Amino acid sequence: MSAETWLEQLHDNGYRITAARRAVVDTVFSSTHALTPSEVHDAARKKYRALGLVTVYRTLEKLEELHLVQRVHQPMGCQAFIAAGIGHQHLLLCQQCGRVEFFEGDDLDALTSSIAKKTGYQIKEHWLQLFGLCSDCK
Amino acid sequence: MSAETWLEQLHDNGYRITAARRAVVDTVFSSTHALTPSEVHDAARKKYRALGLVTVYRTLEKLEELHLVQRVHQPMGCQAFIAAGIGHQHLLLCQQCGRVEFFEGDDLDALTSSIAKKTGYQIKEHWLQLFGLCSDCK
DNA sequence: TTCTTTATTGAAAATCATTTTCAATAATTA
DNA sequence: TAATTATTGAAAATGATTTTCAATAAAGAA
Ligand SMILES: [Mn+2]
Ligand SMILES: [Mn+2]
Ligand SMILES: [Zn+2]
Ligand SMILES: [Zn+2]
């Protein structure tokens, strides 16, 4: 899979291929880091100087819609708060009404050591979050 | 654990107990939904009309620092993007340099059905994300 | 209790991120 | 090539968050 594939996919979905989109696609396609719209803008402007930030937002929107990019959540990123769980717990959210529950008892040790071995990372923590419908909403 | 405990903890850490903080604490402590600063403001103003939105931000900041509240990430919340993984994959992020890897092979079926039974939720999807240090950074 | 000190407050202003509007431009296809 | 229409970037509008500041109120000392 190459950056060209992304452009083809855009085209196949009725979107035009432009210099601006090329620059954004090339940038995001090959990045090994999660990039904010502003970071994409800075990087992509090296390839296409006239690129506007608005176009970056609009192109990311389309790439997300086509499932070519995905969002990366980082610790300080979302502004929504709930009373913290006690000890090691994770969240379960209702996709309909927003109700939040905590659960515990996950065991990811086998998984994390296998991933650590495969990737060479030293794994420090994990996030696990479940989504579904609560008893009222389902 | 009660809302009073949170106020005591604030006090024990050198913060003063005020009507504004009481209102925010009472609101967040007892919520079953994740609340944005603005939602906290709306709700808490029913208890303390003069409450300013700025104070909500400042109080949440302190509650987070004391680990009394935690952030809740929701699908559209974070603006940072990366080329999507193919099929069912999850992310591993380097806390030092931001490098992102994908991994697969997690099996959470046993866990999710156990949680479904315990909570009455119908579980539709899960997020799993690992954090650590990449081979260069560790 | 009263006094003193100093953290905390809310309003307003400033900043930063995101979205909308719009006329000019460029990609598509007939 | 010409006509159509999606796309563009600039600028303006909106929305969220942070900073500044003078007034106030909590806490501890007297
Ligand atoms: Mn866990
Ligand atoms: Mn999985
Ligand atoms: Zn997030
Ligand atoms: Zn690293």
mmCIF file of C-alpha atoms (C1' of nucleotides) and ligand atoms in Angstrom:
data_model
loop_
_atom_site.group_PDB
_atom_site.id
_atom_site.type_symbol
_atom_site.label_atom_id
_atom_site.label_comp_id
_atom_site.label_asym_id
_atom_site.label_seq_id
_atom_site.Cartn_x
_atom_site.Cartn_y
_atom_site.Cartn_z
ATOM 1 C CA MET A 1 0.000 0.000 0.000
ATOM 2 C CA SER A 2 1.385 3.359 -1.063
ATOM 3 C CA ALA A 3 0.417 6.998 -0.930
ATOM 4 C CA GLU A 4 -0.806 6.596 -4.511
ATOM 5 C CA THR A 5 -3.355 4.076 -3.276
ATOM 6 C CA TRP A 6 -4.797 6.702 -0.989
ATOM 7 C CA LEU A 7 -5.106 9.125 -3.870
ATOM 8 C CA GLU A 8 -6.812 6.466 -5.967
ATOM 9 C CA GLN A 9 -9.229 5.801 -3.173
ATOM 10 C CA LEU A 10 -10.036 9.468 -2.917
ATOM 11 C CA HIS A 11 -10.580 9.525 -6.661
ATOM 12 C CA ASP A 12 -12.727 6.390 -6.618
ATOM 13 C CA ASN A 13 -14.926 8.060 -4.079
ATOM 14 C CA GLY A 14 -15.553 11.044 -6.256
ATOM 15 C CA TYR A 15 -12.927 13.368 -4.836
ATOM 16 C CA ARG A 16 -10.489 15.168 -7.107
ATOM 17 C CA ILE A 17 -6.779 14.750 -6.926
ATOM 18 C CA THR A 18 -5.020 18.024 -6.294
ATOM 19 C CA ALA A 19 -1.579 19.230 -5.355
ATOM 20 C CA ALA A 20 -2.833 20.164 -1.910
ATOM 21 C CA ARG A 21 -4.216 16.699 -1.279
ATOM 22 C CA ARG A 22 -1.082 15.072 -2.586
ATOM 23 C CA ALA A 23 1.006 16.977 -0.084
ATOM 24 C CA VAL A 24 -1.223 16.053 2.849
ATOM 25 C CA VAL A 25 -1.485 12.425 1.800
ATOM 26 C CA ASP A 26 2.271 12.059 1.280
ATOM 27 C CA THR A 27 2.904 13.555 4.686
ATOM 28 C CA VAL A 28 0.454 11.541 6.712
ATOM 29 C CA PHE A 29 0.953 8.315 4.815
ATOM 30 C CA SER A 30 4.601 8.066 5.644
ATOM 31 C CA SER A 31 4.643 9.435 9.176
ATOM 32 C CA THR A 32 5.652 7.200 12.048
ATOM 33 C CA HIS A 33 4.248 9.739 14.495
ATOM 34 C CA ALA A 34 0.726 10.918 15.140
ATOM 35 C CA LEU A 35 0.383 14.384 13.673
ATOM 36 C CA THR A 36 -1.962 17.225 14.556
ATOM 37 C CA PRO A 37 -3.517 19.257 11.737
ATOM 38 C CA SER A 38 -1.056 22.014 12.416
ATOM 39 C CA GLU A 39 1.890 19.594 12.305
ATOM 40 C CA VAL A 40 0.611 18.140 9.048
ATOM 41 C CA HIS A 41 0.379 21.674 7.712
ATOM 42 C CA ASP A 42 3.964 22.514 8.653
ATOM 43 C CA ALA A 43 5.303 19.296 7.173
ATOM 44 C CA ALA A 44 3.199 19.300 4.024
ATOM 45 C CA ARG A 45 4.047 22.888 3.202
ATOM 46 C CA LYS A 46 7.590 21.713 2.509
ATOM 47 C CA LYS A 47 6.098 19.885 -0.470
ATOM 48 C CA TYR A 48 3.467 22.430 -1.445
ATOM 49 C CA ARG A 49 4.140 25.891 -0.107
ATOM 50 C CA ALA A 50 0.719 27.426 -0.774
ATOM 51 C CA LEU A 51 -1.154 24.793 1.245
ATOM 52 C CA GLY A 52 -3.726 26.244 3.602
ATOM 53 C CA LEU A 53 -4.458 24.891 7.053
ATOM 54 C CA VAL A 54 -8.156 24.670 6.240
ATOM 55 C CA THR A 55 -7.382 22.241 3.459
ATOM 56 C CA VAL A 56 -5.473 20.082 5.901
ATOM 57 C CA TYR A 57 -8.533 19.860 8.124
ATOM 58 C CA ARG A 58 -10.732 19.098 5.142
ATOM 59 C CA THR A 59 -8.412 16.433 3.751
ATOM 60 C CA LEU A 60 -7.950 14.693 7.101
ATOM 61 C CA GLU A 61 -11.715 14.617 7.417
ATOM 62 C CA LYS A 62 -11.979 12.742 4.113
ATOM 63 C CA LEU A 63 -9.132 10.377 4.912
ATOM 64 C CA GLU A 64 -10.794 9.533 8.183
ATOM 65 C CA GLU A 65 -14.104 8.965 6.452
ATOM 66 C CA LEU A 66 -12.377 6.485 4.112
ATOM 67 C CA HIS A 67 -10.679 4.821 7.105
ATOM 68 C CA LEU A 68 -7.252 5.646 5.725
ATOM 69 C CA VAL A 69 -6.253 7.478 8.864
ATOM 70 C CA GLN A 70 -7.324 7.054 12.444
ATOM 71 C CA ARG A 71 -7.255 9.260 15.505
ATOM 72 C CA VAL A 72 -4.646 8.742 18.183
ATOM 73 C CA HIS A 73 -5.656 9.604 21.732
ATOM 74 C CA GLN A 74 -3.043 10.915 24.066
ATOM 75 C CA PRO A 75 -3.118 11.399 27.822
ATOM 76 C CA MET A 76 -3.989 15.097 28.006
ATOM 77 C CA GLY A 77 -6.106 15.145 24.870
ATOM 78 C CA CYS A 78 -9.754 14.900 25.766
ATOM 79 C CA GLN A 79 -11.564 17.333 28.050
ATOM 80 C CA ALA A 80 -14.161 15.166 29.747
ATOM 81 C CA PHE A 81 -13.872 14.032 33.329
ATOM 82 C CA ILE A 82 -15.237 11.445 35.670
ATOM 83 C CA ALA A 83 -14.480 10.437 39.246
ATOM 84 C CA ALA A 84 -11.407 8.224 39.047
ATOM 85 C CA GLY A 85 -11.638 4.489 39.632
ATOM 86 C CA ILE A 86 -9.857 3.077 42.666
ATOM 87 C CA GLY A 87 -6.865 0.888 41.881
ATOM 88 C CA HIS A 88 -6.492 -0.656 38.468
ATOM 89 C CA GLN A 89 -9.752 -0.241 36.602
ATOM 90 C CA HIS A 90 -10.951 0.484 33.106
ATOM 91 C CA LEU A 91 -13.962 2.182 31.596
ATOM 92 C CA LEU A 92 -17.018 0.911 29.852
ATOM 93 C CA LEU A 93 -19.085 3.579 28.085
ATOM 94 C CA CYS A 94 -22.586 3.470 26.729
ATOM 95 C CA GLN A 95 -22.539 4.694 23.145
ATOM 96 C CA GLN A 96 -26.147 5.795 23.411
ATOM 97 C CA CYS A 97 -26.538 7.633 26.712
ATOM 98 C CA GLY A 98 -22.957 8.140 27.830
ATOM 99 C CA ARG A 99 -23.257 6.231 31.077
ATOM 100 C CA VAL A 100 -19.875 5.206 32.421
ATOM 101 C CA GLU A 101 -18.997 2.089 34.413
ATOM 102 C CA PHE A 102 -15.719 0.821 35.721
ATOM 103 C CA PHE A 103 -14.545 -2.730 35.539
ATOM 104 C CA GLU A 104 -11.486 -4.597 36.718
ATOM 105 C CA GLY A 105 -9.977 -8.007 36.330
ATOM 106 C CA ASP A 106 -8.344 -7.652 32.936
ATOM 107 C CA ASP A 107 -5.079 -9.477 32.567
ATOM 108 C CA LEU A 108 -2.887 -8.264 29.751
ATOM 109 C CA ASP A 109 0.444 -9.499 31.064
ATOM 110 C CA ALA A 110 0.822 -12.258 28.500
ATOM 111 C CA LEU A 111 -0.120 -9.869 25.721
ATOM 112 C CA THR A 112 2.172 -7.055 26.810
ATOM 113 C CA SER A 113 5.210 -9.245 27.219
ATOM 114 C CA SER A 114 4.636 -10.780 23.827
ATOM 115 C CA ILE A 115 4.326 -7.321 22.260
ATOM 116 C CA ALA A 116 7.365 -6.112 24.174
ATOM 117 C CA LYS A 117 9.418 -8.954 22.764
ATOM 118 C CA LYS A 118 8.169 -8.445 19.229
ATOM 119 C CA THR A 119 8.607 -4.680 19.112
ATOM 120 C CA GLY A 120 11.523 -4.020 21.435
ATOM 121 C CA TYR A 121 9.438 -1.571 23.458
ATOM 122 C CA GLN A 122 9.494 -1.449 27.223
ATOM 123 C CA ILE A 123 5.799 -1.285 28.015
ATOM 124 C CA LYS A 124 4.868 0.983 30.891
ATOM 125 C CA GLU A 125 1.102 1.185 30.790
ATOM 126 C CA HIS A 126 -2.031 0.345 28.908
ATOM 127 C CA TRP A 127 -5.400 1.836 28.171
ATOM 128 C CA LEU A 128 -8.356 -0.378 27.703
ATOM 129 C CA GLN A 129 -11.826 0.951 27.124
ATOM 130 C CA LEU A 130 -14.979 -0.838 26.154
ATOM 131 C CA PHE A 131 -17.938 0.640 24.299
ATOM 132 C CA GLY A 132 -21.443 -0.695 23.989
ATOM 133 C CA LEU A 133 -25.012 -0.276 25.061
ATOM 134 C CA CYS A 134 -26.019 -0.202 28.693
ATOM 135 C CA SER A 135 -28.926 -2.265 29.986
ATOM 136 C CA ASP A 136 -31.298 0.681 29.577
ATOM 137 C CA CYS A 137 -30.245 1.502 26.022
ATOM 138 C CA LYS A 138 -29.874 -1.877 24.388
ATOM 139 C CA MET B 1 -15.572 7.568 49.810
ATOM 140 C CA SER B 2 -17.660 10.742 49.701
ATOM 141 C CA ALA B 3 -17.458 14.207 48.225
ATOM 142 C CA GLU B 4 -16.247 15.378 51.664
ATOM 143 C CA THR B 5 -13.207 13.140 51.253
ATOM 144 C CA TRP B 6 -12.289 15.019 48.110
ATOM 145 C CA LEU B 7 -12.555 18.333 49.942
ATOM 146 C CA GLU B 8 -10.392 16.984 52.751
ATOM 147 C CA GLN B 9 -7.821 15.864 50.234
ATOM 148 C CA LEU B 10 -7.777 19.295 48.660
ATOM 149 C CA HIS B 11 -7.360 20.787 52.109
ATOM 150 C CA ASP B 12 -4.605 18.354 53.077
ATOM 151 C CA ASN B 13 -2.733 19.426 49.994
ATOM 152 C CA GLY B 14 -2.806 23.063 50.948
ATOM 153 C CA TYR B 15 -5.824 24.133 48.927
ATOM 154 C CA ARG B 16 -8.638 26.090 50.522
ATOM 155 C CA ILE B 17 -12.185 24.890 50.713
ATOM 156 C CA THR B 18 -14.565 27.300 49.055
ATOM 157 C CA ALA B 19 -18.178 27.355 47.967
ATOM 158 C CA ALA B 20 -17.060 27.250 44.329
ATOM 159 C CA ARG B 21 -14.965 24.147 44.883
ATOM 160 C CA ARG B 22 -17.727 22.459 46.865
ATOM 161 C CA ALA B 23 -20.087 22.896 43.955
ATOM 162 C CA VAL B 24 -17.650 21.475 41.419
ATOM 163 C CA VAL B 25 -16.674 18.576 43.661
ATOM 164 C CA ASP B 26 -20.277 17.669 44.475
ATOM 165 C CA THR B 27 -21.124 17.709 40.799
ATOM 166 C CA VAL B 28 -18.260 15.642 39.477
ATOM 167 C CA PHE B 29 -18.124 13.262 42.399
ATOM 168 C CA SER B 30 -21.622 11.989 41.902
ATOM 169 C CA SER B 31 -21.859 11.984 38.112
ATOM 170 C CA THR B 32 -22.327 8.749 36.232
ATOM 171 C CA HIS B 33 -21.397 10.493 32.981
ATOM 172 C CA ALA B 34 -18.179 12.050 31.807
ATOM 173 C CA LEU B 35 -18.594 15.819 31.957
ATOM 174 C CA THR B 36 -16.869 18.560 30.012
ATOM 175 C CA PRO B 37 -15.834 21.732 31.851
ATOM 176 C CA SER B 38 -18.814 23.496 30.396
ATOM 177 C CA GLU B 39 -21.187 20.738 31.491
ATOM 178 C CA VAL B 40 -19.712 20.818 34.974
ATOM 179 C CA HIS B 41 -20.253 24.564 34.979
ATOM 180 C CA ASP B 42 -23.907 24.261 34.003
ATOM 181 C CA ALA B 43 -24.592 21.564 36.574
ATOM 182 C CA ALA B 44 -22.598 23.113 39.411
ATOM 183 C CA ARG B 45 -24.215 26.505 38.977
ATOM 184 C CA LYS B 46 -27.445 24.970 40.221
ATOM 185 C CA LYS B 47 -25.676 24.665 43.573
ATOM 186 C CA TYR B 48 -23.650 27.859 43.450
ATOM 187 C CA ARG B 49 -25.005 30.404 41.024
ATOM 188 C CA ALA B 50 -21.993 32.741 40.927
ATOM 189 C CA LEU B 51 -19.567 30.006 39.849
ATOM 190 C CA GLY B 52 -17.282 31.017 37.007
ATOM 191 C CA LEU B 53 -16.236 28.712 34.201
ATOM 192 C CA VAL B 54 -12.598 29.551 34.842
ATOM 193 C CA THR B 55 -12.898 28.167 38.342
ATOM 194 C CA VAL B 56 -14.259 24.931 36.937
ATOM 195 C CA TYR B 57 -11.157 24.562 34.764
ATOM 196 C CA ARG B 58 -8.912 25.361 37.704
ATOM 197 C CA THR B 59 -10.661 22.964 40.068
ATOM 198 C CA LEU B 60 -10.679 20.077 37.575
ATOM 199 C CA GLU B 61 -6.963 20.667 37.115
ATOM 200 C CA LYS B 62 -6.400 20.179 40.825
ATOM 201 C CA LEU B 63 -8.678 17.165 41.080
ATOM 202 C CA GLU B 64 -6.798 15.555 38.236
ATOM 203 C CA GLU B 65 -3.478 16.323 39.873
ATOM 204 C CA LEU B 66 -4.711 14.550 43.025
ATOM 205 C CA HIS B 67 -5.983 11.622 40.906
ATOM 206 C CA LEU B 68 -9.520 12.178 42.093
ATOM 207 C CA VAL B 69 -10.810 12.531 38.551
ATOM 208 C CA GLN B 70 -9.597 11.083 35.286
ATOM 209 C CA ARG B 71 -10.055 11.999 31.663
ATOM 210 C CA VAL B 72 -12.408 10.053 29.459
ATOM 211 C CA HIS B 73 -11.475 9.767 25.804
ATOM 212 C CA GLN B 74 -14.231 9.621 23.253
ATOM 213 C CA PRO B 75 -14.090 8.726 19.572
ATOM 214 C CA MET B 76 -13.939 12.195 18.038
ATOM 215 C CA GLY B 77 -12.037 13.783 20.882
ATOM 216 C CA CYS B 78 -8.375 13.936 20.025
ATOM 217 C CA GLN B 79 -7.000 15.723 16.969
ATOM 218 C CA ALA B 80 -3.939 13.693 16.061
ATOM 219 C CA PHE B 81 -3.826 11.328 13.131
ATOM 220 C CA ILE B 82 -1.849 8.404 11.824
ATOM 221 C CA ALA B 83 -2.210 6.072 8.855
ATOM 222 C CA ALA B 84 -4.795 3.512 9.896
ATOM 223 C CA GLY B 85 -3.823 -0.079 10.675
ATOM 224 C CA ILE B 86 -5.199 -2.795 8.422
ATOM 225 C CA GLY B 87 -7.748 -5.083 10.002
ATOM 226 C CA HIS B 88 -7.959 -5.371 13.759
ATOM 227 C CA GLN B 89 -4.924 -3.697 15.238
ATOM 228 C CA HIS B 90 -4.023 -1.562 18.212
ATOM 229 C CA LEU B 91 -1.465 1.120 18.915
ATOM 230 C CA LEU B 92 1.717 1.190 20.903
ATOM 231 C CA LEU B 93 3.137 4.661 21.545
ATOM 232 C CA CYS B 94 6.552 5.734 22.726
ATOM 233 C CA GLN B 95 6.096 8.111 25.659
ATOM 234 C CA GLN B 96 9.445 9.719 24.918
ATOM 235 C CA CYS B 97 9.608 10.345 21.177
ATOM 236 C CA GLY B 98 6.045 9.703 20.062
ATOM 237 C CA ARG B 99 6.829 6.866 17.677
ATOM 238 C CA VAL B 100 3.774 4.781 16.890
ATOM 239 C CA GLU B 101 3.615 1.049 16.162
ATOM 240 C CA PHE B 102 0.693 -1.226 15.496
ATOM 241 C CA PHE B 103 0.234 -4.653 16.957
ATOM 242 C CA GLU B 104 -2.360 -7.350 16.627
ATOM 243 C CA GLY B 105 -3.216 -10.643 18.221
ATOM 244 C CA ASP B 106 -5.012 -9.455 21.329
ATOM 245 C CA ASP B 107 -7.875 -11.636 22.427
ATOM 246 C CA LEU B 108 -10.358 -9.974 24.707
ATOM 247 C CA ASP B 109 -13.332 -12.204 24.045
ATOM 248 C CA ALA B 110 -13.235 -13.898 27.414
ATOM 249 C CA LEU B 111 -12.886 -10.556 29.138
ATOM 250 C CA THR B 112 -15.647 -8.815 27.235
ATOM 251 C CA SER B 113 -18.187 -11.554 27.724
ATOM 252 C CA SER B 114 -17.419 -11.669 31.423
ATOM 253 C CA ILE B 115 -17.854 -7.893 31.657
ATOM 254 C CA ALA B 116 -21.021 -8.041 29.562
ATOM 255 C CA LYS B 117 -22.519 -10.554 31.969
ATOM 256 C CA LYS B 118 -21.486 -8.588 35.060
ATOM 257 C CA THR B 119 -22.659 -5.191 33.855
ATOM 258 C CA GLY B 120 -25.568 -5.987 31.575
ATOM 259 C CA TYR B 121 -23.953 -4.037 28.728
ATOM 260 C CA GLN B 122 -23.918 -5.260 25.168
ATOM 261 C CA ILE B 123 -20.291 -4.671 24.223
ATOM 262 C CA LYS B 124 -19.734 -3.421 20.684
ATOM 263 C CA GLU B 125 -16.092 -2.490 20.555
ATOM 264 C CA HIS B 126 -12.913 -1.954 22.513
ATOM 265 C CA TRP B 127 -9.948 0.335 22.532
ATOM 266 C CA LEU B 128 -6.622 -0.941 23.653
ATOM 267 C CA GLN B 129 -3.499 1.154 23.596
ATOM 268 C CA LEU B 130 -0.087 0.471 25.040
ATOM 269 C CA PHE B 131 2.442 3.069 26.150
ATOM 270 C CA GLY B 132 6.122 2.654 26.796
ATOM 271 C CA LEU B 133 9.595 3.370 25.536
ATOM 272 C CA CYS B 134 10.710 2.378 22.076
ATOM 273 C CA SER B 135 14.004 0.608 21.511
ATOM 274 C CA ASP B 136 15.749 3.923 20.780
ATOM 275 C CA CYS B 137 14.409 5.725 23.824
ATOM 276 C CA LYS B 138 14.640 3.132 26.565
ATOM 277 C "C1'" DT C 1 -13.207 36.839 68.245
ATOM 278 C "C1'" DT C 2 -10.660 39.964 65.273
ATOM 279 C "C1'" DC C 3 -6.783 40.759 62.339
ATOM 280 C "C1'" DT C 4 -3.455 39.660 58.714
ATOM 281 C "C1'" DT C 5 -1.926 37.195 55.164
ATOM 282 C "C1'" DT C 6 -2.443 35.292 50.934
ATOM 283 C "C1'" DA C 7 -5.030 31.900 47.955
ATOM 284 C "C1'" DT C 8 -8.999 32.139 45.344
ATOM 285 C "C1'" DT C 9 -12.451 34.254 42.767
ATOM 286 C "C1'" DG C 10 -15.121 35.850 38.438
ATOM 287 C "C1'" DA C 11 -15.032 39.261 34.648
ATOM 288 C "C1'" DA C 12 -12.774 40.601 30.893
ATOM 289 C "C1'" DA C 13 -9.206 40.256 27.654
ATOM 290 C "C1'" DA C 14 -6.084 37.495 25.159
ATOM 291 C "C1'" DT C 15 -4.887 33.495 22.844
ATOM 292 C "C1'" DC C 16 -5.429 29.313 20.334
ATOM 293 C "C1'" DA C 17 -8.084 25.794 17.658
ATOM 294 C "C1'" DT C 18 -11.638 24.871 14.536
ATOM 295 C "C1'" DT C 19 -15.368 25.991 11.263
ATOM 296 C "C1'" DT C 20 -17.732 28.805 7.963
ATOM 297 C "C1'" DT C 21 -18.075 31.902 4.129
ATOM 298 C "C1'" DC C 22 -16.791 33.305 -0.321
ATOM 299 C "C1'" DA C 23 -14.830 34.538 -4.718
ATOM 300 C "C1'" DA C 24 -11.002 32.775 -7.506
ATOM 301 C "C1'" DT C 25 -8.981 28.693 -9.424
ATOM 302 C "C1'" DA C 26 -8.094 24.189 -11.224
ATOM 303 C "C1'" DA C 27 -9.603 19.190 -12.017
ATOM 304 C "C1'" DT C 28 -12.664 16.548 -14.575
ATOM 305 C "C1'" DT C 29 -15.381 15.084 -18.544
ATOM 306 C "C1'" DA C 30 -18.145 15.999 -22.528
ATOM 307 C "C1'" DT D 1 -11.117 22.855 -25.963
ATOM 308 C "C1'" DA D 2 -14.928 24.368 -23.236
ATOM 309 C "C1'" DA D 3 -18.227 23.869 -19.513
ATOM 310 C "C1'" DT D 4 -19.152 22.307 -15.219
ATOM 311 C "C1'" DT D 5 -18.413 22.077 -10.594
ATOM 312 C "C1'" DA D 6 -15.339 20.601 -6.674
ATOM 313 C "C1'" DT D 7 -11.634 22.574 -4.395
ATOM 314 C "C1'" DT D 8 -8.838 26.133 -2.835
ATOM 315 C "C1'" DG D 9 -6.792 29.686 0.571
ATOM 316 C "C1'" DA D 10 -7.808 34.075 2.903
ATOM 317 C "C1'" DA D 11 -10.457 36.140 5.993
ATOM 318 C "C1'" DA D 12 -14.050 36.208 9.226
ATOM 319 C "C1'" DA D 13 -16.666 33.893 12.666
ATOM 320 C "C1'" DT D 14 -17.059 30.884 16.314
ATOM 321 C "C1'" DG D 15 -15.772 28.211 20.307
ATOM 322 C "C1'" DA D 16 -12.652 26.556 23.798
ATOM 323 C "C1'" DT D 17 -9.029 27.494 26.900
ATOM 324 C "C1'" DT D 18 -5.715 30.477 29.301
ATOM 325 C "C1'" DT D 19 -4.062 34.731 31.260
ATOM 326 C "C1'" DT D 20 -4.505 38.977 33.743
ATOM 327 C "C1'" DC D 21 -6.149 41.559 37.491
ATOM 328 C "C1'" DA D 22 -8.436 43.837 41.263
ATOM 329 C "C1'" DA D 23 -11.852 42.408 44.733
ATOM 330 C "C1'" DT D 24 -12.976 38.941 48.052
ATOM 331 C "C1'" DA D 25 -12.927 35.402 51.402
ATOM 332 C "C1'" DA D 26 -10.490 31.337 53.745
ATOM 333 C "C1'" DA D 27 -7.190 30.102 57.123
ATOM 334 C "C1'" DG D 28 -4.322 30.601 60.770
ATOM 335 C "C1'" DA D 29 -2.260 33.855 64.263
ATOM 336 C "C1'" DA D 30 -2.988 36.850 67.875
HETATM 337 MN MN MN E 1 -5.675 -3.195 32.719
HETATM 338 MN MN MN E 2 -8.550 -5.820 20.029
HETATM 339 ZN ZN ZN E 3 -8.800 11.566 23.413
HETATM 340 ZN ZN ZN E 4 10.792 6.582 21.350
#
